[in-house]
CSV table of C-alpha atoms and ligand atoms in Angstrom, one decimal:
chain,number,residue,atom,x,y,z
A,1,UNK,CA,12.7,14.3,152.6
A,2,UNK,CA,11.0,17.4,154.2
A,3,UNK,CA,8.1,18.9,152.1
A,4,UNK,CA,7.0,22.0,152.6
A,5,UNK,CA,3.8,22.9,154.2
A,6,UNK,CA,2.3,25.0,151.6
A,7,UNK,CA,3.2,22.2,149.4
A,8,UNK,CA,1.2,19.5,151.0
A,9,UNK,CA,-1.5,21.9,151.5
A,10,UNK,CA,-1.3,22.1,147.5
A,11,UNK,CA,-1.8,18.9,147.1
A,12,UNK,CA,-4.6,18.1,150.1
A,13,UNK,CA,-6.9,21.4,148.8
A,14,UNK,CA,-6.4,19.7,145.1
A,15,UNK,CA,-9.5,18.2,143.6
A,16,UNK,CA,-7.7,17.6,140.0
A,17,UNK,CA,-4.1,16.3,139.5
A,18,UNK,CA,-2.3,15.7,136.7
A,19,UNK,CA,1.2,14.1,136.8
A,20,UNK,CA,3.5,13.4,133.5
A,21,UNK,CA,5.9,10.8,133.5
A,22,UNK,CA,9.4,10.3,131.5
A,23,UNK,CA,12.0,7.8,131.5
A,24,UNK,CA,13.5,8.4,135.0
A,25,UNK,CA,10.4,7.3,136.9
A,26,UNK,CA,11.8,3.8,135.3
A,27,UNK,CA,15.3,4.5,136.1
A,28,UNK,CA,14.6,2.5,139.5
A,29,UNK,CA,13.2,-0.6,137.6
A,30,UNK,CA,16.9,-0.9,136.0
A,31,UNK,CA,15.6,0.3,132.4
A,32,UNK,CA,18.0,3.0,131.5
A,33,UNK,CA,17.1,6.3,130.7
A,34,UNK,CA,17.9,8.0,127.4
A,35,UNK,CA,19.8,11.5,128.3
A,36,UNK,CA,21.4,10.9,131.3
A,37,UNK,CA,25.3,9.7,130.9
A,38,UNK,CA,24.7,6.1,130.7
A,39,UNK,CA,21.6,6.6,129.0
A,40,UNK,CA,19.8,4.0,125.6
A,41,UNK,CA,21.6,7.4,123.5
A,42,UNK,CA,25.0,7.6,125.3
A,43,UNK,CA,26.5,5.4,122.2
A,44,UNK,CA,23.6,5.8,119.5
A,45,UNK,CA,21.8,8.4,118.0
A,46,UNK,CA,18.1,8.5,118.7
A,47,UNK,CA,17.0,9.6,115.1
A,48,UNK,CA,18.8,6.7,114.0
A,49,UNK,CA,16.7,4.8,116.0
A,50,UNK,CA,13.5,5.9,117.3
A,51,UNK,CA,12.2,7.6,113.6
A,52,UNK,CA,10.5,6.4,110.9
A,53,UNK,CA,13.8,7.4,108.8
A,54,UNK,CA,16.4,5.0,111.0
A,55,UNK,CA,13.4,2.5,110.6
A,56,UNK,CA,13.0,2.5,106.5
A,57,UNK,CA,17.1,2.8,106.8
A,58,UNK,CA,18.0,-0.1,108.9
A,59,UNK,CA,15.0,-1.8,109.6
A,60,UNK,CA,16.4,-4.8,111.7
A,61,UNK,CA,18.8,-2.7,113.3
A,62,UNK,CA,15.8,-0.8,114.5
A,63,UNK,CA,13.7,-3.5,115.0
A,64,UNK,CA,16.6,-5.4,117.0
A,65,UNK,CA,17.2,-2.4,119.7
A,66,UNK,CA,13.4,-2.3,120.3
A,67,UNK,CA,13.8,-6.1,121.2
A,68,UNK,CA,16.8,-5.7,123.5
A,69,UNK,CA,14.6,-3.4,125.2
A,70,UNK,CA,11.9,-5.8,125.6
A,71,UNK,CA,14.5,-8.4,126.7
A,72,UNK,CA,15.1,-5.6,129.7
A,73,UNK,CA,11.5,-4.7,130.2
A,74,UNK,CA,10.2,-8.1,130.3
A,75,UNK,CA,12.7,-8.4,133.5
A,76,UNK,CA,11.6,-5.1,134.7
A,77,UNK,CA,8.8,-4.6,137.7
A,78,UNK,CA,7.0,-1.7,138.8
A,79,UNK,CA,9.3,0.2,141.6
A,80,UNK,CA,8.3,1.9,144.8
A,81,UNK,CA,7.6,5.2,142.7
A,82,UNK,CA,5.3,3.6,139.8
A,83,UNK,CA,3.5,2.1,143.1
A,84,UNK,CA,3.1,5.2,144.9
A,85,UNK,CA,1.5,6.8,142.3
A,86,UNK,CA,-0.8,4.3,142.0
A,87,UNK,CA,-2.1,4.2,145.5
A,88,UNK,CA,-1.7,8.1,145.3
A,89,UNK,CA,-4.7,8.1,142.3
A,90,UNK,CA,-6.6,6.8,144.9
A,91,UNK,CA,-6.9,9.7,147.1
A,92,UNK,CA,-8.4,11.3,144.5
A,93,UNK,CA,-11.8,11.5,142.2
A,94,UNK,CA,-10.1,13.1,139.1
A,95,UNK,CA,-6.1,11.9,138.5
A,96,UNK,CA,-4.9,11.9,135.0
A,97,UNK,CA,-1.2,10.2,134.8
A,98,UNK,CA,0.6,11.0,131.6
A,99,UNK,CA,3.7,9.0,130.2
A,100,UNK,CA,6.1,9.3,127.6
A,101,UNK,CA,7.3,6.1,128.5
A,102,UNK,CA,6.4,2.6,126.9
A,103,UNK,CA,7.2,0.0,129.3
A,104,UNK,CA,3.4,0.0,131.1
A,105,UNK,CA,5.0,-0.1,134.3
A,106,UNK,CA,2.4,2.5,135.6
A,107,UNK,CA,-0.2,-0.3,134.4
A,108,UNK,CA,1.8,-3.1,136.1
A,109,UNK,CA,2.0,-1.4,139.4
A,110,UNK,CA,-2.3,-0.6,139.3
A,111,UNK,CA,-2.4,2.8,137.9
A,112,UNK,CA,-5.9,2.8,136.1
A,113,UNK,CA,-6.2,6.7,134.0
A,114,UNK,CA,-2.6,6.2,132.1
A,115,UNK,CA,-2.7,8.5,129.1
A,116,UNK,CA,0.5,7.0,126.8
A,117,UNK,CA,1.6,9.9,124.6
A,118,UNK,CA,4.4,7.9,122.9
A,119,UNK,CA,2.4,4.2,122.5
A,120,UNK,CA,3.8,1.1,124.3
A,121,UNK,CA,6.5,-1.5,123.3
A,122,UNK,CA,4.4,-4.2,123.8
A,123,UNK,CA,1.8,-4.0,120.6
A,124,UNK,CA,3.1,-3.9,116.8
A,125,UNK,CA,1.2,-3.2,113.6
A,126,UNK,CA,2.1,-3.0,110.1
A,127,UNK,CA,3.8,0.2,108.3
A,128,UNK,CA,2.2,-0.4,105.2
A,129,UNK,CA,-1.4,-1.7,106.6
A,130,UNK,CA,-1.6,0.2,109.4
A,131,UNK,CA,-3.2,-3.4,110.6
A,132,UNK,CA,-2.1,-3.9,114.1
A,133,UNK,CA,0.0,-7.1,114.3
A,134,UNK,CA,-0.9,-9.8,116.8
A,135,UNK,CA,1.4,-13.0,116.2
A,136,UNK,CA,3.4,-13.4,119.3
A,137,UNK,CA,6.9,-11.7,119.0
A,138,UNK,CA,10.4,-13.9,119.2
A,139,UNK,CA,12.8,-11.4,120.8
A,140,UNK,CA,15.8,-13.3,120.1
A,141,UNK,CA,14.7,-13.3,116.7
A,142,UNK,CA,16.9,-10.8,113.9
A,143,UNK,CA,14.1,-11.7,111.4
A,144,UNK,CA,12.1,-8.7,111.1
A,145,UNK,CA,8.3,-10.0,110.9
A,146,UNK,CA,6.3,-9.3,107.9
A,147,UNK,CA,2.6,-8.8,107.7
A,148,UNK,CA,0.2,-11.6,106.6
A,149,UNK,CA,-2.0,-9.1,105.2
A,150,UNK,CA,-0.1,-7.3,103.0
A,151,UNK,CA,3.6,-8.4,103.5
A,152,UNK,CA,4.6,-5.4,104.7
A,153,UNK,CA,7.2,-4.5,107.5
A,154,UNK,CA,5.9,-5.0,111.5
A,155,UNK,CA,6.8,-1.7,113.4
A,156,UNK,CA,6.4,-1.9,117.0
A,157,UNK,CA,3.2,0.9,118.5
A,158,UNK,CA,5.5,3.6,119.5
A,159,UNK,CA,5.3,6.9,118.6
A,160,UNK,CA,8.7,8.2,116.2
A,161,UNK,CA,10.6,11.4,116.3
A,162,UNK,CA,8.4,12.9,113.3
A,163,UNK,CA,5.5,11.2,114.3
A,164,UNK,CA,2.2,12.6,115.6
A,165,UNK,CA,0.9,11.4,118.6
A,166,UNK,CA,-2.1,9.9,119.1
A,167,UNK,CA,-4.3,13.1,118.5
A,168,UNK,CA,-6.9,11.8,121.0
A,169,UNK,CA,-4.4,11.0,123.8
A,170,UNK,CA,-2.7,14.5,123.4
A,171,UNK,CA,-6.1,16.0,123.5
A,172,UNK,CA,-7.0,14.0,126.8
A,173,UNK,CA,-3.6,15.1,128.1
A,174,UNK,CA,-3.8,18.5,127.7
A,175,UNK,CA,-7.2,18.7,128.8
A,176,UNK,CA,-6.3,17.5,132.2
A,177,UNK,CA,-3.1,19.5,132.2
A,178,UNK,CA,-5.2,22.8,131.5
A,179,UNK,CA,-7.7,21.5,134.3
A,180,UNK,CA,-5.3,20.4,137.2
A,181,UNK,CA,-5.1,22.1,140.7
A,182,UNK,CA,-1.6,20.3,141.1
A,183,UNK,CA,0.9,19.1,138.3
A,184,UNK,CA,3.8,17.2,139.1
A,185,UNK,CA,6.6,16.1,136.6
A,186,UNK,CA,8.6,13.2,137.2
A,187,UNK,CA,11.7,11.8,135.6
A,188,UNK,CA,11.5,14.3,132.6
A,189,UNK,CA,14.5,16.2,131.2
A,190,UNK,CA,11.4,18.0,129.4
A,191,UNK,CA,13.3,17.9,126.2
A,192,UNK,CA,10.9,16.4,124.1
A,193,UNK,CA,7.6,18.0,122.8
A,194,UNK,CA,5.0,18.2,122.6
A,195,UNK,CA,5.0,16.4,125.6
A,196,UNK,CA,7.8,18.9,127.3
A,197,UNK,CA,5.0,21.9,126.6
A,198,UNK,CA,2.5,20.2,129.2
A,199,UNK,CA,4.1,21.2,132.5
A,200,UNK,CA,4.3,25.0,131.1
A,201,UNK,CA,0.5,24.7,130.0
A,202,UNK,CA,-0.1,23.7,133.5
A,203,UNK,CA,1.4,26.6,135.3
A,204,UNK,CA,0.3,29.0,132.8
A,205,UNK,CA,-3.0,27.9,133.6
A,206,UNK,CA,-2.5,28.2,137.2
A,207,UNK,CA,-1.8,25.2,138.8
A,208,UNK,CA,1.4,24.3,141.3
A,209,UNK,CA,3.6,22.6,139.4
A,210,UNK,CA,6.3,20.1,141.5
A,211,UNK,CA,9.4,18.6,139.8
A,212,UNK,CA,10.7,15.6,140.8
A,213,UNK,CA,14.4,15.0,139.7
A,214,UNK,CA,17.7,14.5,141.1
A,215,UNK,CA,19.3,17.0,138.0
A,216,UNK,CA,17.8,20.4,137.0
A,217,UNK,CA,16.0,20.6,133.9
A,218,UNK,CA,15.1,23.4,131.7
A,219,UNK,CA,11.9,23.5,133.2
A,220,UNK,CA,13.4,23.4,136.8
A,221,UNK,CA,13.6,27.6,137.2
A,222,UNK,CA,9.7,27.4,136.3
A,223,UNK,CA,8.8,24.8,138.4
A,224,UNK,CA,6.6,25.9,142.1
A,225,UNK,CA,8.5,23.5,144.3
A,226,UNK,CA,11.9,21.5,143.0
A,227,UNK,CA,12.3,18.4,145.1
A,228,UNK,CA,15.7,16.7,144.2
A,229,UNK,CA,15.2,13.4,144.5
A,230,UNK,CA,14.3,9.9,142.5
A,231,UNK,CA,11.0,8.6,142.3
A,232,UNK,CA,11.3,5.7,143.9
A,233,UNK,CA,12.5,7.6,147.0
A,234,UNK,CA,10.5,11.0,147.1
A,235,UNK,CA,7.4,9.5,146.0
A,236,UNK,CA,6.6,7.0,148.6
A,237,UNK,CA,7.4,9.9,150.9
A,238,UNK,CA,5.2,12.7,149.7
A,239,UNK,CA,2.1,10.0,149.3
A,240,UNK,CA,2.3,8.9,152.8
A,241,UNK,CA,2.6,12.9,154.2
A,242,UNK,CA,-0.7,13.0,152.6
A,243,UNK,CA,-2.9,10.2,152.8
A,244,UNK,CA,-3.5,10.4,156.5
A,245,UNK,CA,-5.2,14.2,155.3
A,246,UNK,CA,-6.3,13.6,151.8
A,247,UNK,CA,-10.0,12.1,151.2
A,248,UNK,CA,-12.0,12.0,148.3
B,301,BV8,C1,5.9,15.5,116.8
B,301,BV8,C2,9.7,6.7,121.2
B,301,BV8,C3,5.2,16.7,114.9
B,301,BV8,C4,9.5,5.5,121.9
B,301,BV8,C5,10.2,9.0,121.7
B,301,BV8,C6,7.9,21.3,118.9
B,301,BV8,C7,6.6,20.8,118.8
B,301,BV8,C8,6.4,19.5,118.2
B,301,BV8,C9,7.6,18.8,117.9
B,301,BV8,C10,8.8,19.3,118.0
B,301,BV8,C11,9.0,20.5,118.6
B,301,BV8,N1,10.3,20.8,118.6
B,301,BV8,C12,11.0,19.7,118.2
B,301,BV8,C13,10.1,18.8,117.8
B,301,BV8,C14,10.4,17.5,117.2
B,301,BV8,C15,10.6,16.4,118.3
B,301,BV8,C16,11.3,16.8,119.5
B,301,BV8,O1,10.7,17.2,120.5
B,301,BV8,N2,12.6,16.8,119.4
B,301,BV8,C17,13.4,17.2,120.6
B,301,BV8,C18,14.6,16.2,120.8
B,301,BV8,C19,13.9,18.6,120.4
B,301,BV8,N3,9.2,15.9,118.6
B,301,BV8,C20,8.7,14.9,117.9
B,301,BV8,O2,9.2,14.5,116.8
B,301,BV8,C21,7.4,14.4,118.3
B,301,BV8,N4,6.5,14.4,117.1
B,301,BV8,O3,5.7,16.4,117.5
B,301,BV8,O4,5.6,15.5,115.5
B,301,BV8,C22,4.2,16.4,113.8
B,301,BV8,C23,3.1,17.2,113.7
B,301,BV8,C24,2.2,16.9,112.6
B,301,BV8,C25,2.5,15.9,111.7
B,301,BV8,C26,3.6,15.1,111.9
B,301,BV8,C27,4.5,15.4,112.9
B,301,BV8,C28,7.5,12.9,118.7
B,301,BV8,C29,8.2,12.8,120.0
B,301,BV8,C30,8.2,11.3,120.5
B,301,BV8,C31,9.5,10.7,120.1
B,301,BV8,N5,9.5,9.3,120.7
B,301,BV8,N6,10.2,7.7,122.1
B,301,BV8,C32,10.7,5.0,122.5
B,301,BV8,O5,11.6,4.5,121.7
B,301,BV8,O6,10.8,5.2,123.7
B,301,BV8,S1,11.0,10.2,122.6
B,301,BV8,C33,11.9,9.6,123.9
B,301,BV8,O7,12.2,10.8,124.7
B,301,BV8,C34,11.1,8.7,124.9
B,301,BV8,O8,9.7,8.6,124.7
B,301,BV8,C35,11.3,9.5,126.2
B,301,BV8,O9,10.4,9.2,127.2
B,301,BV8,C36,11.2,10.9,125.7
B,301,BV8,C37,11.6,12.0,126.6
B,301,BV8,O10,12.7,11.7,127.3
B,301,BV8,P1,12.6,11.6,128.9
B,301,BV8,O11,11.5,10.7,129.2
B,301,BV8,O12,12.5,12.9,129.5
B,301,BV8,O13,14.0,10.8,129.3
B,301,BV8,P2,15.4,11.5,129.3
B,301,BV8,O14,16.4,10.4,129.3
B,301,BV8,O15,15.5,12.6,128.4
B,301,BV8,O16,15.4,12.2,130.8
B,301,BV8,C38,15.4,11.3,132.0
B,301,BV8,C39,15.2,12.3,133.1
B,301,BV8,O17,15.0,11.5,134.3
B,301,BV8,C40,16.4,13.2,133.4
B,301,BV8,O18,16.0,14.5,133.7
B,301,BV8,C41,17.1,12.5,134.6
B,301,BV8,O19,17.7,13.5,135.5
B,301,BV8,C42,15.9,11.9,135.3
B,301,BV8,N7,16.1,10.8,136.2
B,301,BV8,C43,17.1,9.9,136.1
B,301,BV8,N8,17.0,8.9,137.1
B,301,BV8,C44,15.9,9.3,137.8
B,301,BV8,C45,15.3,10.4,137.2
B,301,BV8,N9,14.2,11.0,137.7
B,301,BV8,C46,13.6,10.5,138.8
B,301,BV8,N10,14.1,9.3,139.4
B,301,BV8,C47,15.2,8.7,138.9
B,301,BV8,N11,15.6,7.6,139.5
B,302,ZN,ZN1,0.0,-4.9,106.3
């Protein structure tokens, strides 16, 4: 793929980036996304499953699709995307990756400054306690685990539709979004907020904001530079036109 000059100028000049992450940057790793066609919400209905609602409603059917997704990530490794971005944090002194996703694959792949707006898949705690939950999880299991605190329900550490995010994290996140020289958004149909606000924060503040995506999104029109691609394909691409220029 051909980048633009002005574009990797952006991105060389840049002191501060900030980069936010959705489901498609793990498309590649062969963990489906949730809007696209084929997506986790094709055949189910997300408030059904990722809220607090679908959770008090159907607890083990809840509890059960977060374990089938385990099953997958557990299989999944960081692709050549997650890994670009990881070496690309190293070309610079302030990088600030945000994710709404929850399969640490970022982590996996070496990224250090990972900002998780919607929690992780891996930690649990309990609804009632709040107590974070440590046993070791059987994912074959149906039984839904119960605290040994207080006997109530083990949730797993993701943020729900309903659900504040982690006040700090959101803080940090918009922070570095309201700071950056250079914002890009990857895999994102920006749907969901307040995590879809963050790439409009960053260009009302300024900065050069690059989508990566092989569909438009609503937030394509508003983006500086669209490059229609998949992660795993543009971002090795774009890191290597500029770390031959791009020192500390
Ligand atoms: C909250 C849980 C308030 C974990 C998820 C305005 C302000 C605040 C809230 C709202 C608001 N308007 C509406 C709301 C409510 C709601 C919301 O945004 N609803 C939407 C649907 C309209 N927001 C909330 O409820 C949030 N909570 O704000 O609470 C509050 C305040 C005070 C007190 C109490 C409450 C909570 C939102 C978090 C919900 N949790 N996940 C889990 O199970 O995963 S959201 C879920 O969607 C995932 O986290 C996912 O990451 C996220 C966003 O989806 P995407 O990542 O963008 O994935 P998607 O499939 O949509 O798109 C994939 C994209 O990748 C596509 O564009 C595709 O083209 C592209 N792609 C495909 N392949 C590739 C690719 N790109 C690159 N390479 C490829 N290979
Ligand atoms: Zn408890």
């Amino acid at each position: 793929m051909n980048f633009t000059n002005d574009l990797i100028e952006s991105l060389i000049k840049a002191d501060k980036i900030a980069v936010l992450t959705g489901a498609g940057m793990s498309a590649e790793s062969g963990i489906k996304t949730f809007r696209d066609p084929d997506g986790l919400w094709a055949k189910l209905n997300p408030e059904e499953l990722a809220s607090i609602e679908g959770f008090m409603r159907n607890p083990e059917t809840v509890w059960n699709w977060y374990n089938e997704r385990r099953k997958v990530i557990a299989m999944a490794n960081p692709n050549e995307g997650h890994i670009a971005l990881a070496k690309m944090e190293t070309l610079y002194s302030n990088f600030t990756l945000i994710t709404q996703n929850i399969d640490r694959l970022h982590q996996a792949a070496g990224s250090k400054n990972v900002l998780e707006l919607h929690g992780n898949i891996v930690e649990n705690h309990c609804l009632r306690c709040k107590k974070p939950y440590l046993e070791d999880i059987d994912i074959n299991s149906k039984i839904l685990p119960v605290c040994p605190l207080c006997g109530g329900k083990i949730r797993p550490s993701v943020v729900w539709f309903g659900e504040q995010l982690p006040q700090n994290t959101l803080f940090e996140a918009e922070k570095a979004t309201e700071e950056c020289q250079v914002f890009l958004s990857i895999g994102t149909s920006t749907e969901v907020y307040p995590a879809a606000a963050l790439p409009y924060i960053a260009k009302n503040n300024g900065a050069v904001v690059i989508e990566i995506n092989p569909r438009m999104t609503s937030f394509s029109n508003e983006a500086s530079f669209v490059l229609n691609g998949t992660a795993a394909t543009v971002l090795p691409e774009l890191v290597k036109s500029i770390a031959g220029k791009k020192n500390k």
